[in-house]
PDB file of C-alpha atoms in Angstrom:
ATOM      1  CA  MET B   1     -33.355 -56.119  36.564  1.00 41.00           C
ATOM      2  CA  THR B   2     -34.108 -57.432  32.943  1.00 70.00           C
ATOM      3  CA  GLU B   3     -34.303 -60.883  31.363  1.00 76.00           C
ATOM      4  CA  SER B   4     -32.514 -62.065  28.677  1.00 89.00           C
ATOM      5  CA  LEU B   5     -33.743 -62.835  25.208  1.00 96.00           C
ATOM      6  CA  ASN B   6     -31.787 -65.689  24.518  1.00 96.00           C
ATOM      7  CA  GLY B   7     -33.473 -68.771  23.268  1.00 95.00           C
ATOM      8  CA  THR B   8     -36.328 -66.384  21.899  1.00 97.00           C
ATOM      9  CA  VAL B   9     -37.472 -65.415  18.583  1.00 98.00           C
ATOM     10  CA  ALA B  10     -38.415 -61.977  17.384  1.00 98.00           C
ATOM     11  CA  LEU B  11     -39.918 -60.870  14.325  1.00 99.00           C
ATOM     12  CA  VAL B  12     -39.567 -57.197  13.122  1.00 98.00           C
ATOM     13  CA  THR B  13     -41.708 -55.756  10.443  1.00 98.00           C
ATOM     14  CA  GLY B  14     -40.287 -53.111   8.156  1.00 97.00           C
ATOM     15  CA  ALA B  15     -37.009 -54.288   9.345  1.00 98.00           C
ATOM     16  CA  SER B  16     -34.930 -52.707   5.883  1.00 95.00           C
ATOM     17  CA  SER B  17     -34.399 -49.309   7.470  1.00 95.00           C
ATOM     18  CA  GLY B  18     -34.602 -46.750  10.368  1.00 95.00           C
ATOM     19  CA  ILE B  19     -36.354 -47.680  13.556  1.00 97.00           C
ATOM     20  CA  GLY B  20     -36.856 -51.408  12.006  1.00 98.00           C
ATOM     21  CA  ALA B  21     -33.227 -52.218  11.485  1.00 98.00           C
ATOM     22  CA  ALA B  22     -32.126 -50.858  14.686  1.00 98.00           C
ATOM     23  CA  THR B  23     -34.606 -52.690  16.688  1.00 98.00           C
ATOM     24  CA  ALA B  24     -33.483 -55.736  14.897  1.00 98.00           C
ATOM     25  CA  GLN B  25     -30.419 -55.085  15.656  1.00 98.00           C
ATOM     26  CA  THR B  26     -30.659 -54.571  19.332  1.00 98.00           C
ATOM     27  CA  LEU B  27     -33.040 -57.713  19.898  1.00 98.00           C
ATOM     28  CA  ALA B  28     -30.093 -59.675  18.076  1.00 98.00           C
ATOM     29  CA  ALA B  29     -27.504 -58.451  20.182  1.00 97.00           C
ATOM     30  CA  GLY B  30     -29.869 -59.512  23.352  1.00 97.00           C
ATOM     31  CA  GLY B  31     -30.201 -63.009  22.379  1.00 97.00           C
ATOM     32  CA  ALA B  32     -33.057 -63.519  20.154  1.00 98.00           C
ATOM     33  CA  ALA B  33     -32.968 -64.899  16.786  1.00 98.00           C
ATOM     34  CA  VAL B  34     -34.517 -62.313  14.483  1.00 98.00           C
ATOM     35  CA  ALA B  35     -36.363 -62.512  11.576  1.00 98.00           C
ATOM     36  CA  LEU B  36     -36.692 -59.442   8.897  1.00 98.00           C
ATOM     37  CA  LEU B  37     -39.645 -58.952   7.019  1.00 98.00           C
ATOM     38  CA  GLY B  38     -40.030 -56.005   4.472  1.00 98.00           C
ATOM     39  CA  ARG B  39     -40.258 -55.408   0.678  1.00 96.00           C
ATOM     40  CA  ARG B  40     -36.632 -54.717  -0.004  1.00 96.00           C
ATOM     41  CA  GLY B  41     -35.120 -58.418  -0.201  1.00 96.00           C
ATOM     42  CA  GLU B  42     -31.017 -56.747  -0.543  1.00 96.00           C
ATOM     43  CA  ARG B  43     -31.208 -54.705   2.314  1.00 97.00           C
ATOM     44  CA  LEU B  44     -32.995 -57.533   4.680  1.00 98.00           C
ATOM     45  CA  ARG B  45     -29.980 -59.575   3.196  1.00 98.00           C
ATOM     46  CA  ALA B  46     -27.392 -56.908   4.230  1.00 98.00           C
ATOM     47  CA  LEU B  47     -28.961 -56.415   7.466  1.00 98.00           C
ATOM     48  CA  ALA B  48     -29.016 -59.911   8.274  1.00 98.00           C
ATOM     49  CA  ASP B  49     -25.268 -60.690   7.415  1.00 98.00           C
ATOM     50  CA  GLU B  50     -24.502 -57.967   9.879  1.00 98.00           C
ATOM     51  CA  ILE B  51     -26.089 -59.571  12.731  1.00 98.00           C
ATOM     52  CA  LYS B  52     -24.223 -63.037  11.761  1.00 98.00           C
ATOM     53  CA  ALA B  53     -21.291 -61.320  11.711  1.00 98.00           C
ATOM     54  CA  ASN B  54     -21.986 -59.816  14.875  1.00 97.00           C
ATOM     55  CA  GLY B  55     -22.730 -63.228  16.425  1.00 97.00           C
ATOM     56  CA  GLY B  56     -26.515 -63.162  16.209  1.00 98.00           C
ATOM     57  CA  ALA B  57     -29.034 -65.274  14.277  1.00 98.00           C
ATOM     58  CA  ALA B  58     -31.401 -63.884  11.590  1.00 98.00           C
ATOM     59  CA  LEU B  59     -33.614 -64.860   8.821  1.00 98.00           C
ATOM     60  CA  VAL B  60     -34.747 -62.500   5.812  1.00 98.00           C
ATOM     61  CA  LEU B  61     -38.503 -62.921   5.206  1.00 98.00           C
ATOM     62  CA  GLU B  62     -39.397 -60.745   1.482  1.00 98.00           C
ATOM     63  CA  ALA B  63     -42.917 -60.371   1.724  1.00 98.00           C
ATOM     64  CA  ASP B  64     -46.192 -57.097   1.653  1.00 98.00           C
ATOM     65  CA  ILE B  65     -47.960 -57.287   4.776  1.00 98.00           C
ATOM     66  CA  THR B  66     -50.538 -55.417   3.058  1.00 98.00           C
ATOM     67  CA  ASP B  67     -51.143 -59.139   1.708  1.00 98.00           C
ATOM     68  CA  PRO B  68     -52.579 -61.482   4.406  1.00 98.00           C
ATOM     69  CA  GLU B  69     -51.739 -64.136   2.980  1.00 98.00           C
ATOM     70  CA  GLN B  70     -48.093 -63.178   2.225  1.00 98.00           C
ATOM     71  CA  ALA B  71     -48.166 -61.903   6.247  1.00 98.00           C
ATOM     72  CA  LYS B  72     -49.254 -65.240   7.084  1.00 98.00           C
ATOM     73  CA  ALA B  73     -47.007 -67.698   4.716  1.00 98.00           C
ATOM     74  CA  ALA B  74     -44.004 -65.291   6.256  1.00 98.00           C
ATOM     75  CA  VAL B  75     -44.767 -65.911   9.838  1.00 98.00           C
ATOM     76  CA  GLU B  76     -45.518 -69.660   8.937  1.00 98.00           C
ATOM     77  CA  GLN B  77     -42.205 -69.832   7.546  1.00 98.00           C
ATOM     78  CA  LEU B  78     -40.274 -68.151  10.106  1.00 98.00           C
ATOM     79  CA  VAL B  79     -41.816 -70.808  12.985  1.00 98.00           C
ATOM     80  CA  ALA B  80     -41.091 -73.436  10.576  1.00 98.00           C
ATOM     81  CA  ASP B  81     -37.296 -72.522  10.320  1.00 98.00           C
ATOM     82  CA  LEU B  82     -36.871 -71.018  13.948  1.00 98.00           C
ATOM     83  CA  GLY B  83     -39.201 -73.043  16.027  1.00 97.00           C
ATOM     84  CA  ARG B  84     -41.332 -70.607  17.855  1.00 97.00           C
ATOM     85  CA  LEU B  85     -42.274 -66.919  17.648  1.00 98.00           C
ATOM     86  CA  ASP B  86     -41.757 -65.000  21.203  1.00 98.00           C
ATOM     87  CA  THR B  87     -42.048 -61.165  20.214  1.00 98.00           C
ATOM     88  CA  VAL B  88     -43.396 -59.508  17.445  1.00 98.00           C
ATOM     89  CA  VAL B  89     -42.604 -55.909  16.709  1.00 99.00           C
ATOM     90  CA  ASN B  90     -45.100 -54.320  14.430  1.00 98.00           C
ATOM     91  CA  ASN B  91     -42.982 -51.803  12.885  1.00 98.00           C
ATOM     92  CA  ALA B  92     -43.532 -51.224   9.089  1.00 97.00           C
ATOM     93  CA  GLY B  93     -45.285 -47.876   8.533  1.00 95.00           C
ATOM     94  CA  ALA B  94     -45.909 -45.324   5.939  1.00 94.00           C
ATOM     95  CA  SER B  95     -46.191 -41.765   6.455  1.00 92.00           C
ATOM     96  CA  PHE B  96     -47.485 -38.863   3.992  1.00 88.00           C
ATOM     97  CA  VAL B  97     -48.880 -35.605   5.344  1.00 87.00           C
ATOM     98  CA  GLY B  98     -50.328 -32.259   3.721  1.00 85.00           C
ATOM     99  CA  PRO B  99     -53.448 -30.794   3.941  1.00 87.00           C
ATOM    100  CA  ILE B 100     -56.526 -32.675   3.552  1.00 89.00           C
ATOM    101  CA  GLU B 101     -58.279 -31.004   1.048  1.00 88.00           C
ATOM    102  CA  ASP B 102     -55.269 -31.437  -1.634  1.00 86.00           C
ATOM    103  CA  ALA B 103     -54.065 -34.884  -0.755  1.00 87.00           C
ATOM    104  CA  PRO B 104     -53.980 -37.877  -3.300  1.00 91.00           C
ATOM    105  CA  PRO B 105     -56.426 -41.017  -1.701  1.00 93.00           C
ATOM    106  CA  GLN B 106     -53.741 -42.805  -2.881  1.00 95.00           C
ATOM    107  CA  GLU B 107     -51.543 -41.656   0.037  1.00 94.00           C
ATOM    108  CA  TRP B 108     -54.341 -42.660   2.393  1.00 95.00           C
ATOM    109  CA  ASP B 109     -54.952 -45.759   0.854  1.00 97.00           C
ATOM    110  CA  ARG B 110     -51.343 -46.617   1.363  1.00 96.00           C
ATOM    111  CA  MET B 111     -51.268 -45.374   5.038  1.00 96.00           C
ATOM    112  CA  ILE B 112     -54.169 -47.310   5.826  1.00 98.00           C
ATOM    113  CA  ALA B 113     -53.248 -50.661   4.426  1.00 98.00           C
ATOM    114  CA  VAL B 114     -49.771 -50.334   5.759  1.00 98.00           C
ATOM    115  CA  ASN B 115     -50.277 -49.092   9.019  1.00 98.00           C
ATOM    116  CA  VAL B 116     -53.702 -50.680   9.931  1.00 98.00           C
ATOM    117  CA  GLU B 117     -54.097 -53.519   7.810  1.00 98.00           C
ATOM    118  CA  GLY B 118     -50.410 -54.594   7.964  1.00 98.00           C
ATOM    119  CA  VAL B 119     -50.504 -54.762  11.562  1.00 98.00           C
ATOM    120  CA  LEU B 120     -53.997 -56.496  11.536  1.00 98.00           C
ATOM    121  CA  HIS B 121     -52.766 -59.493   9.234  1.00 98.00           C
ATOM    122  CA  VAL B 122     -48.948 -59.852  11.164  1.00 98.00           C
ATOM    123  CA  THR B 123     -51.038 -59.962  14.639  1.00 98.00           C
ATOM    124  CA  ARG B 124     -53.774 -62.403  13.599  1.00 98.00           C
ATOM    125  CA  ALA B 125     -50.763 -64.573  12.004  1.00 98.00           C
ATOM    126  CA  ALA B 126     -48.417 -64.474  14.646  1.00 98.00           C
ATOM    127  CA  LEU B 127     -50.936 -64.741  17.930  1.00 98.00           C
ATOM    128  CA  PRO B 128     -51.302 -68.694  18.045  1.00 98.00           C
ATOM    129  CA  HIS B 129     -47.184 -68.781  18.065  1.00 98.00           C
ATOM    130  CA  LEU B 130     -46.989 -66.040  20.595  1.00 98.00           C
ATOM    131  CA  VAL B 131     -49.446 -67.686  22.901  1.00 98.00           C
ATOM    132  CA  ASN B 132     -47.804 -71.135  22.459  1.00 97.00           C
ATOM    133  CA  ALA B 133     -44.666 -69.564  23.748  1.00 97.00           C
ATOM    134  CA  ALA B 134     -46.213 -67.666  26.817  1.00 97.00           C
ATOM    135  CA  GLN B 135     -47.216 -71.286  27.478  1.00 95.00           C
ATOM    136  CA  ASP B 136     -43.849 -72.726  26.983  1.00 90.00           C
ATOM    137  CA  SER B 137     -40.925 -71.048  27.447  1.00 85.00           C
ATOM    138  CA  PRO B 138     -38.640 -70.431  30.393  1.00 82.00           C
ATOM    139  CA  ARG B 139     -39.456 -66.453  30.126  1.00 89.00           C
ATOM    140  CA  ARG B 140     -43.547 -67.608  30.242  1.00 93.00           C
ATOM    141  CA  VAL B 141     -44.281 -64.509  28.780  1.00 97.00           C
ATOM    142  CA  ALA B 142     -44.444 -63.011  24.935  1.00 98.00           C
ATOM    143  CA  ASP B 143     -44.902 -59.868  23.699  1.00 98.00           C
ATOM    144  CA  LEU B 144     -46.291 -58.230  20.915  1.00 98.00           C
ATOM    145  CA  VAL B 145     -45.161 -54.209  20.179  1.00 98.00           C
ATOM    146  CA  THR B 146     -46.430 -51.967  17.484  1.00 98.00           C
ATOM    147  CA  ILE B 147     -44.689 -48.654  16.769  1.00 98.00           C
ATOM    148  CA  SER B 148     -47.290 -46.165  16.832  1.00 98.00           C
ATOM    149  CA  SER B 149     -46.875 -42.136  17.027  1.00 97.00           C
ATOM    150  CA  THR B 150     -47.445 -39.259  19.108  1.00 96.00           C
ATOM    151  CA  ALA B 151     -50.019 -38.350  15.975  1.00 95.00           C
ATOM    152  CA  GLY B 152     -51.855 -41.190  17.574  1.00 96.00           C
ATOM    153  CA  ARG B 153     -52.622 -38.723  20.720  1.00 94.00           C
ATOM    154  CA  PHE B 154     -51.779 -35.293  19.401  1.00 92.00           C
ATOM    155  CA  ALA B 155     -53.535 -34.683  15.880  1.00 91.00           C
ATOM    156  CA  ARG B 156     -52.502 -32.068  14.154  1.00 88.00           C
ATOM    157  CA  PRO B 157     -53.036 -30.016  10.928  1.00 87.00           C
ATOM    158  CA  GLY B 158     -51.459 -31.725   7.810  1.00 86.00           C
ATOM    159  CA  GLN B 159     -51.640 -35.182   9.855  1.00 90.00           C
ATOM    160  CA  ALA B 160     -55.541 -36.117   9.528  1.00 95.00           C
ATOM    161  CA  VAL B 161     -55.265 -39.484   8.101  1.00 96.00           C
ATOM    162  CA  TYR B 162     -51.627 -40.398   9.495  1.00 95.00           C
ATOM    163  CA  ALA B 163     -52.935 -39.699  12.714  1.00 97.00           C
ATOM    164  CA  LEU B 164     -56.184 -41.517  12.112  1.00 97.00           C
ATOM    165  CA  THR B 165     -53.880 -44.684  11.299  1.00 98.00           C
ATOM    166  CA  LYS B 166     -52.234 -44.558  14.257  1.00 98.00           C
ATOM    167  CA  SER B 167     -55.242 -43.633  16.629  1.00 98.00           C
ATOM    168  CA  ALA B 168     -56.585 -46.830  15.266  1.00 98.00           C
ATOM    169  CA  VAL B 169     -53.631 -49.147  16.341  1.00 98.00           C
ATOM    170  CA  ASN B 170     -53.621 -47.509  19.823  1.00 98.00           C
ATOM    171  CA  ALA B 171     -57.164 -48.849  20.246  1.00 98.00           C
ATOM    172  CA  PHE B 172     -56.817 -52.378  18.522  1.00 98.00           C
ATOM    173  CA  SER B 173     -53.817 -52.779  20.689  1.00 98.00           C
ATOM    174  CA  GLU B 174     -55.650 -51.526  24.078  1.00 98.00           C
ATOM    175  CA  ALA B 175     -58.360 -53.674  23.489  1.00 98.00           C
ATOM    176  CA  ILE B 176     -56.310 -57.282  22.151  1.00 98.00           C
ATOM    177  CA  ARG B 177     -54.023 -56.209  25.475  1.00 98.00           C
ATOM    178  CA  GLN B 178     -57.399 -56.766  27.734  1.00 98.00           C
ATOM    179  CA  GLU B 179     -57.978 -60.141  25.630  1.00 98.00           C
ATOM    180  CA  LEU B 180     -54.560 -61.506  25.879  1.00 98.00           C
ATOM    181  CA  GLN B 181     -53.794 -60.476  29.363  1.00 96.00           C
ATOM    182  CA  PRO B 182     -54.634 -64.233  30.791  1.00 96.00           C
ATOM    183  CA  LYS B 183     -52.600 -65.608  28.133  1.00 97.00           C
ATOM    184  CA  ARG B 184     -49.443 -63.971  29.157  1.00 97.00           C
ATOM    185  CA  VAL B 185     -49.070 -62.135  26.104  1.00 98.00           C
ATOM    186  CA  ARG B 186     -47.681 -58.515  26.799  1.00 98.00           C
ATOM    187  CA  VAL B 187     -49.392 -55.791  24.218  1.00 98.00           C
ATOM    188  CA  GLY B 188     -47.263 -52.606  24.015  1.00 98.00           C
ATOM    189  CA  VAL B 189     -47.569 -49.302  22.281  1.00 98.00           C
ATOM    190  CA  VAL B 190     -43.976 -47.325  21.875  1.00 98.00           C
ATOM    191  CA  ALA B 191     -44.899 -43.919  20.485  1.00 98.00           C
ATOM    192  CA  PRO B 192     -42.373 -41.374  19.145  1.00 97.00           C
ATOM    193  CA  GLY B 193     -41.903 -38.273  18.024  1.00 95.00           C
ATOM    194  CA  THR B 194     -40.090 -37.013  15.336  1.00 92.00           C
ATOM    195  CA  VAL B 195     -37.352 -39.591  14.516  1.00 93.00           C
ATOM    196  CA  ASP B 196     -34.452 -39.033  11.764  1.00 87.00           C
ATOM    197  CA  THR B 197     -35.195 -41.737   9.376  1.00 64.00           C
ATOM    198  CA  GLU B 198     -36.320 -41.917   5.050  1.00 57.00           C
ATOM    199  CA  LEU B 199     -40.160 -41.652   5.862  1.00 56.00           C
ATOM    200  CA  ALA B 200     -39.725 -37.591   4.954  1.00 58.00           C
ATOM    201  CA  THR B 201     -37.999 -38.808   1.458  1.00 58.00           C
ATOM    202  CA  HIS B 202     -41.318 -40.052   0.703  1.00 55.00           C
ATOM    203  CA  LEU B 203     -43.195 -37.144   0.412  1.00 58.00           C
ATOM    204  CA  ARG B 204     -44.517 -34.527  -2.030  1.00 54.00           C
ATOM    205  CA  ASP B 205     -42.599 -31.853  -3.180  1.00 58.00           C
ATOM    206  CA  GLY B 206     -43.664 -28.893  -1.394  1.00 58.00           C
ATOM    207  CA  ILE B 207     -44.790 -30.571   1.572  1.00 58.00           C
ATOM    208  CA  ARG B 208     -41.171 -32.345   2.173  1.00 55.00           C
ATOM    209  CA  GLU B 209     -39.654 -29.494   2.306  1.00 52.00           C
ATOM    210  CA  ALA B 210     -42.258 -27.924   4.551  1.00 53.00           C
ATOM    211  CA  VAL B 211     -41.807 -30.314   6.850  1.00 55.00           C
ATOM    212  CA  MET B 212     -38.224 -30.135   6.656  1.00 57.00           C
ATOM    213  CA  GLN B 213     -38.498 -26.636   7.697  1.00 59.00           C
ATOM    214  CA  GLN B 214     -40.764 -27.700  10.759  1.00 60.00           C
ATOM    215  CA  ILE B 215     -38.013 -29.883  12.141  1.00 63.00           C
ATOM    216  CA  ALA B 216     -34.949 -27.659  11.565  1.00 63.00           C
ATOM    217  CA  SER B 217     -35.064 -26.110  14.615  1.00 75.00           C
ATOM    218  CA  ILE B 218     -34.814 -29.800  16.731  1.00 86.00           C
ATOM    219  CA  GLU B 219     -32.591 -32.490  17.127  1.00 91.00           C
ATOM    220  CA  PRO B 220     -34.909 -35.509  16.019  1.00 91.00           C
ATOM    221  CA  LEU B 221     -34.914 -39.065  17.909  1.00 95.00           C
ATOM    222  CA  ARG B 222     -32.172 -42.127  16.481  1.00 96.00           C
ATOM    223  CA  PRO B 223     -33.913 -44.838  15.123  1.00 97.00           C
ATOM    224  CA  GLN B 224     -31.380 -46.541  17.911  1.00 98.00           C
ATOM    225  CA  ASP B 225     -33.810 -44.238  20.955  1.00 98.00           C
ATOM    226  CA  VAL B 226     -36.901 -46.146  19.719  1.00 98.00           C
ATOM    227  CA  ALA B 227     -35.084 -49.552  19.444  1.00 98.00           C
ATOM    228  CA  ASP B 228     -33.912 -48.995  22.679  1.00 98.00           C
ATOM    229  CA  ALA B 229     -37.898 -48.095  24.095  1.00 98.00           C
ATOM    230  CA  VAL B 230     -38.794 -51.870  22.508  1.00 98.00           C
ATOM    231  CA  ALA B 231     -35.850 -53.822  24.352  1.00 98.00           C
ATOM    232  CA  TYR B 232     -36.895 -52.005  27.686  1.00 98.00           C
ATOM    233  CA  MET B 233     -40.571 -53.336  26.839  1.00 98.00           C
ATOM    234  CA  VAL B 234     -39.831 -56.723  26.029  1.00 98.00           C
ATOM    235  CA  THR B 235     -36.826 -57.729  28.680  1.00 97.00           C
ATOM    236  CA  ARG B 236     -39.068 -56.951  31.645  1.00 97.00           C
ATOM    237  CA  GLU B 237     -39.401 -59.811  34.063  1.00 95.00           C
ATOM    238  CA  ARG B 238     -42.999 -61.093  33.288  1.00 93.00           C
ATOM    239  CA  ARG B 239     -44.986 -59.629  36.275  1.00 95.00           C
ATOM    240  CA  VAL B 240     -44.061 -56.334  34.423  1.00 97.00           C
ATOM    241  CA  ALA B 241     -45.918 -55.294  31.343  1.00 97.00           C
ATOM    242  CA  VAL B 242     -45.205 -51.648  30.039  1.00 98.00           C
ATOM    243  CA  ASN B 243     -47.944 -51.032  27.985  1.00 98.00           C
ATOM    244  CA  GLU B 244     -47.247 -47.835  26.587  1.00 98.00           C
ATOM    245  CA  MET B 245     -44.243 -45.535  26.291  1.00 98.00           C
ATOM    246  CA  LEU B 246     -44.176 -41.904  24.458  1.00 97.00           C
ATOM    247  CA  VAL B 247     -40.762 -41.077  23.158  1.00 97.00           C
ATOM    248  CA  ARG B 248     -40.419 -37.400  22.216  1.00 96.00           C
ATOM    249  CA  ALA B 249     -36.983 -35.717  20.510  1.00 93.00           C
ATOM    250  CA  ALA B 250     -36.264 -33.420  23.978  1.00 93.00           C
ATOM    251  CA  ALA B 251     -37.277 -30.110  21.577  1.00 90.00           C
ATOM    252  CA  GLN B 252     -40.191 -31.275  20.249  1.00 89.00           C
ATOM    253  CA  THR B 253     -43.069 -29.169  21.887  1.00 85.00           C
ATOM    254  CA  TRP B 254     -46.141 -31.191  19.616  1.00 82.00           C
TER     255      TRP B 254
END
């Protein structure tokens, strides 16, 4: 049995495309008012219009979560406009791959800033509101979900720093899961395998072609597949906590 998200408010980071956009649409269809956080305002506004046209409620929050002040201000604006915060989906991510010896340090910095520091900034800003929501909502529970990766469990050549960042958020999530359990804030991680998103288009020439060749033989996950996993987590009755989901493309061997 699932619980309705009617009357709840959800925040999705990296909501302008891919997994984030699909997750926002899915949570909105389930009854949540959804705050769309990201840097690409035009895309966020288009998604908000689509959600509203389908009968949902959406708020655009244009911000860079690698800046702690912007992350905090976005969460404060959300609560001021929508009144509460029941669900957070830390989805924003950066992925650069390739051999460690010739990788530009700027790529490392970007992955650490988005995949680790961005999760920390949003989580810290959101936690007081999640705790409050768990105390006073009819559901008596709140949810914090972070999108990790199979790379956080199974490191592979060419993914050293990306795997480092995803391993970090896995460990962070497990620690705060134990801290927040008495306060009825559930903490979960969804770890997808290969997903058909635009992340691969950000890779360097040569690296991009090698990655596309590697995955050419499999049918990748669609963003909706990951969104469905998130929705499953956050709609369980409060006695149930799904803390981790590993979701691979069926033909993926790694």
